[in-house]
Coordinates of C-alpha atoms in Angstrom, one line a residue:
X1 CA -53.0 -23.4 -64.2
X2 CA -53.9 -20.7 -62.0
X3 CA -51.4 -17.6 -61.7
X4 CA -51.5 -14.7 -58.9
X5 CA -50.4 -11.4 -59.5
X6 CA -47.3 -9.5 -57.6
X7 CA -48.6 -7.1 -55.6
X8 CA -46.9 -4.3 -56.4
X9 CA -44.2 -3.2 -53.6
X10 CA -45.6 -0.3 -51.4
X11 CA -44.5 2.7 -51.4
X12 CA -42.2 4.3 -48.8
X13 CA -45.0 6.8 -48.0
X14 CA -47.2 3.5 -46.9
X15 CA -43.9 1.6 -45.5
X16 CA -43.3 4.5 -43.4
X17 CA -47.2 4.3 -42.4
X18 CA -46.7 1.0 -41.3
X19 CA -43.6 0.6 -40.0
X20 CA -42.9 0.3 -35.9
X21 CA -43.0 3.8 -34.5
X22 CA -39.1 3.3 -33.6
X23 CA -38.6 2.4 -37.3
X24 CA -40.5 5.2 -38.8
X25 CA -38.5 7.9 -36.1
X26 CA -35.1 6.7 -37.0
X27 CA -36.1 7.6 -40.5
X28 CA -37.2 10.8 -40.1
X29 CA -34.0 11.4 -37.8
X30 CA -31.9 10.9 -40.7
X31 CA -34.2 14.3 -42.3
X32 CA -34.0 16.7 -39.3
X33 CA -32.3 15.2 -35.8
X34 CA -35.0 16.6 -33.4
X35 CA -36.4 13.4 -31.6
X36 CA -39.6 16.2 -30.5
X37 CA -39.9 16.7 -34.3
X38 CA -39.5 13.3 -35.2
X39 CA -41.7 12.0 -32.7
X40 CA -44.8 14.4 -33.2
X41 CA -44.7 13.4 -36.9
X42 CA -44.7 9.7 -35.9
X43 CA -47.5 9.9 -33.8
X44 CA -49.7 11.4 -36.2
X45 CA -49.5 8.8 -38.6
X46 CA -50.9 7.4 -40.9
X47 CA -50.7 10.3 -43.4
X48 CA -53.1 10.1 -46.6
X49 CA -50.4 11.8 -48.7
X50 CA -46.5 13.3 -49.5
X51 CA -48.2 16.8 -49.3
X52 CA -49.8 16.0 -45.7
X53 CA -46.3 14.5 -44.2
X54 CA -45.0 17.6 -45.5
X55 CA -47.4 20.0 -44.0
X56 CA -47.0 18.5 -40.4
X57 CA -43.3 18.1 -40.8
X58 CA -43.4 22.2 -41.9
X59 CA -45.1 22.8 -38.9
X60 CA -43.8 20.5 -36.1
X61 CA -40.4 22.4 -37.7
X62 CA -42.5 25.5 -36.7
X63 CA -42.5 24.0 -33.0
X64 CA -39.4 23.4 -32.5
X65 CA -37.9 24.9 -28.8
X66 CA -34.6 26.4 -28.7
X67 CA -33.6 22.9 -27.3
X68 CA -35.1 20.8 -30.2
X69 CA -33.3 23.6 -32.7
X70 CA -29.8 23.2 -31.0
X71 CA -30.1 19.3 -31.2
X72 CA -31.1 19.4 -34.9
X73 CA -28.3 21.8 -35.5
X74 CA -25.5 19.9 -33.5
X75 CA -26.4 17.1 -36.1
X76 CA -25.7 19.1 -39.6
X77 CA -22.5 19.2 -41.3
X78 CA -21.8 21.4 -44.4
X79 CA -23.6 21.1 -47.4
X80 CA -21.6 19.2 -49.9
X81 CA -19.7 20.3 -53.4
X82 CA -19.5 19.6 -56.5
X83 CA -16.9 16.7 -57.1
X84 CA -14.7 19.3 -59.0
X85 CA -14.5 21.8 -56.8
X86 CA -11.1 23.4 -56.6
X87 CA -8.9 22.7 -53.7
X88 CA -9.1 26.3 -52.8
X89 CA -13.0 26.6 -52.8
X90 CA -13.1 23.6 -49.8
X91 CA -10.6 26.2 -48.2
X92 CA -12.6 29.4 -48.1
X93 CA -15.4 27.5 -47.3
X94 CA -13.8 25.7 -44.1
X95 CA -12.6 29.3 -43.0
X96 CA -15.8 31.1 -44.0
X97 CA -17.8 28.3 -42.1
X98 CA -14.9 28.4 -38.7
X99 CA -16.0 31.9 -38.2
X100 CA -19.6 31.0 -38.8
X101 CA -19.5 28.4 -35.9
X102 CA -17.2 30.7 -33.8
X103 CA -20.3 33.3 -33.9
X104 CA -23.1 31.2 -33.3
X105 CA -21.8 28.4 -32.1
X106 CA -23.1 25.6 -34.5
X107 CA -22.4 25.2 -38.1
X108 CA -23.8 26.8 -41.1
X109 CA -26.8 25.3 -42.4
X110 CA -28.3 25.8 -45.7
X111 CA -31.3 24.0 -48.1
X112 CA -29.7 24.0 -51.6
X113 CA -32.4 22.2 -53.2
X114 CA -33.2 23.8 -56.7
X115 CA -29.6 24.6 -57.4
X116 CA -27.4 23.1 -59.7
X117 CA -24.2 22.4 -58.9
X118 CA -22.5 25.1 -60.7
X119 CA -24.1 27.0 -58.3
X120 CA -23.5 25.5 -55.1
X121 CA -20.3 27.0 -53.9
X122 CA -21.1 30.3 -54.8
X123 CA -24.4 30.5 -53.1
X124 CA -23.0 28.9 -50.1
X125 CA -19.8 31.5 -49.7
X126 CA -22.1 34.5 -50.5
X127 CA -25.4 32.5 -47.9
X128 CA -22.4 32.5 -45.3
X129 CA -20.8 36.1 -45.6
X130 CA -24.4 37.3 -45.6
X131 CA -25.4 35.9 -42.6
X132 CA -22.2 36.5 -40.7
X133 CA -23.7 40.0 -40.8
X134 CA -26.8 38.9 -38.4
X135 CA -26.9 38.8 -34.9
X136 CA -27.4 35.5 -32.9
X137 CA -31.2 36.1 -32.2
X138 CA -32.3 36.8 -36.3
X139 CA -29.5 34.2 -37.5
X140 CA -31.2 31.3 -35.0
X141 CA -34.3 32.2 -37.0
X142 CA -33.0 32.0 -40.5
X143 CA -30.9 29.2 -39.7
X144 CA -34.1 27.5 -38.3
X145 CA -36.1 28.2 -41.6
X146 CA -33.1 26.6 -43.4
X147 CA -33.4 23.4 -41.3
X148 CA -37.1 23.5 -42.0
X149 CA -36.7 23.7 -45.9
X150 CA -33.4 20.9 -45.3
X151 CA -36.1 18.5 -43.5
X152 CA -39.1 18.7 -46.2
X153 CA -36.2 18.4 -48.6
X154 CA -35.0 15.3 -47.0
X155 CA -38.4 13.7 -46.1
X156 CA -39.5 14.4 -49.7
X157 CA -36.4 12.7 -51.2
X158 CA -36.7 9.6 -48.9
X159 CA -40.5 8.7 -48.5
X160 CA -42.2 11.0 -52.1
X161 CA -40.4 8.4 -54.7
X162 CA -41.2 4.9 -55.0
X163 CA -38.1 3.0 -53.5
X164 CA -36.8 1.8 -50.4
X165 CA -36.5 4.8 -47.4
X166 CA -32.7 3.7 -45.8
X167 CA -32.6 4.1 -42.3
X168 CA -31.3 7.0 -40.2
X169 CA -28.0 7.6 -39.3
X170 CA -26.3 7.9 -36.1
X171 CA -24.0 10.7 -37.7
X172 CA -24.6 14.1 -39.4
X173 CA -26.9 13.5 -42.5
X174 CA -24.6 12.2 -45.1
X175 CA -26.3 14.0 -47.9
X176 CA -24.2 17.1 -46.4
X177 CA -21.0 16.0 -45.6
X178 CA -18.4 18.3 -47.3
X179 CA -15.6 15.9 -49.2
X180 CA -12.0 16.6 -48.6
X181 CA -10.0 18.5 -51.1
X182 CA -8.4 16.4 -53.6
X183 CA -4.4 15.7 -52.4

């Protein structure tokens, strides 16, 4: 008796190669909501590599027109907490964040990969105050490099590890969503 061998599943790298170009944008949607950004990675596809989706997602972030920026930025939410954060921490954030968007007009964005989450919330409150200090021009560039570092992040997390890539959102990327304080 004759057996065949499984082909292994492909990898979300070569799924996202593959898939319809509508597919492969609603994915990368849920990594940075800029339909400019999202299309100009899809139409350069396939890509050989993790570190070459990475480059061109780096620099279509580069690209982006004020436009493209405000439409990726209407689409963040805060970053999340730790799960034990005191009641009082999801406070000063949600004021500290208010007078964020109140200056700028969009809120607070911020890439908090390599952190642990000891030191999430005070990174955050002392990111915010900082950049409360900047006027609109520098603080739409720094928040735009923070988007940029969010998106490589988020692309890296969803197509660099074998699994299945989940689709886009319609929403805010969930991985940021703040959760309420406890009752």
């Amino acid at each position: 008796m004759q057996t065949r061998a499984t082909p292994a599943p492909a990898a979300p790298l070569e799924r996202f190669n593959a898939a319809p170009a509508e597919e492969a944008a609603g994915t990368l949607l849920a990594c940075l909501h800029s339909r400019a950004w999202a299309d100009r990675l899809v139409a350069h596809r396939p890509y050989p590599d993790l570190p070459a989706l990475l480059a061109a997602a780096d620099e279509a972030a580069y690209d982006l027109s004020s436009d493209d920026l405000s439409e990726a930025l209407a689409a963040e939410t805060l970053p999340a907490l730790p799960e034990d954060t005191y009641a009082a921490a999801h406070t000063a954030l949600s004021a500290a964040d208010a007078a964020y968007e109140s200056r700028f007009g969009h809120v607070f964005v911020i890439s908090l990969d390599g952190l642990s989450p000891e030191e999430t919330l005070n990174h955050v409150l002392a990111a915010i105050r900082s950049r409360l200090a900047n006027d609109p021009d520098e603080e739409r560039l720094v928040a735009s490099e923070e988007l940029r570092r969010l998106a490589g992040g988020r692309v890296r997390r969803l197509l660099g590890a074998r699994g299945t890539a989940r689709p886009a959102t319609d929403g805010p990327h969930p991985a940021n969503h703040t959760k309420p304080p406890p009752p």
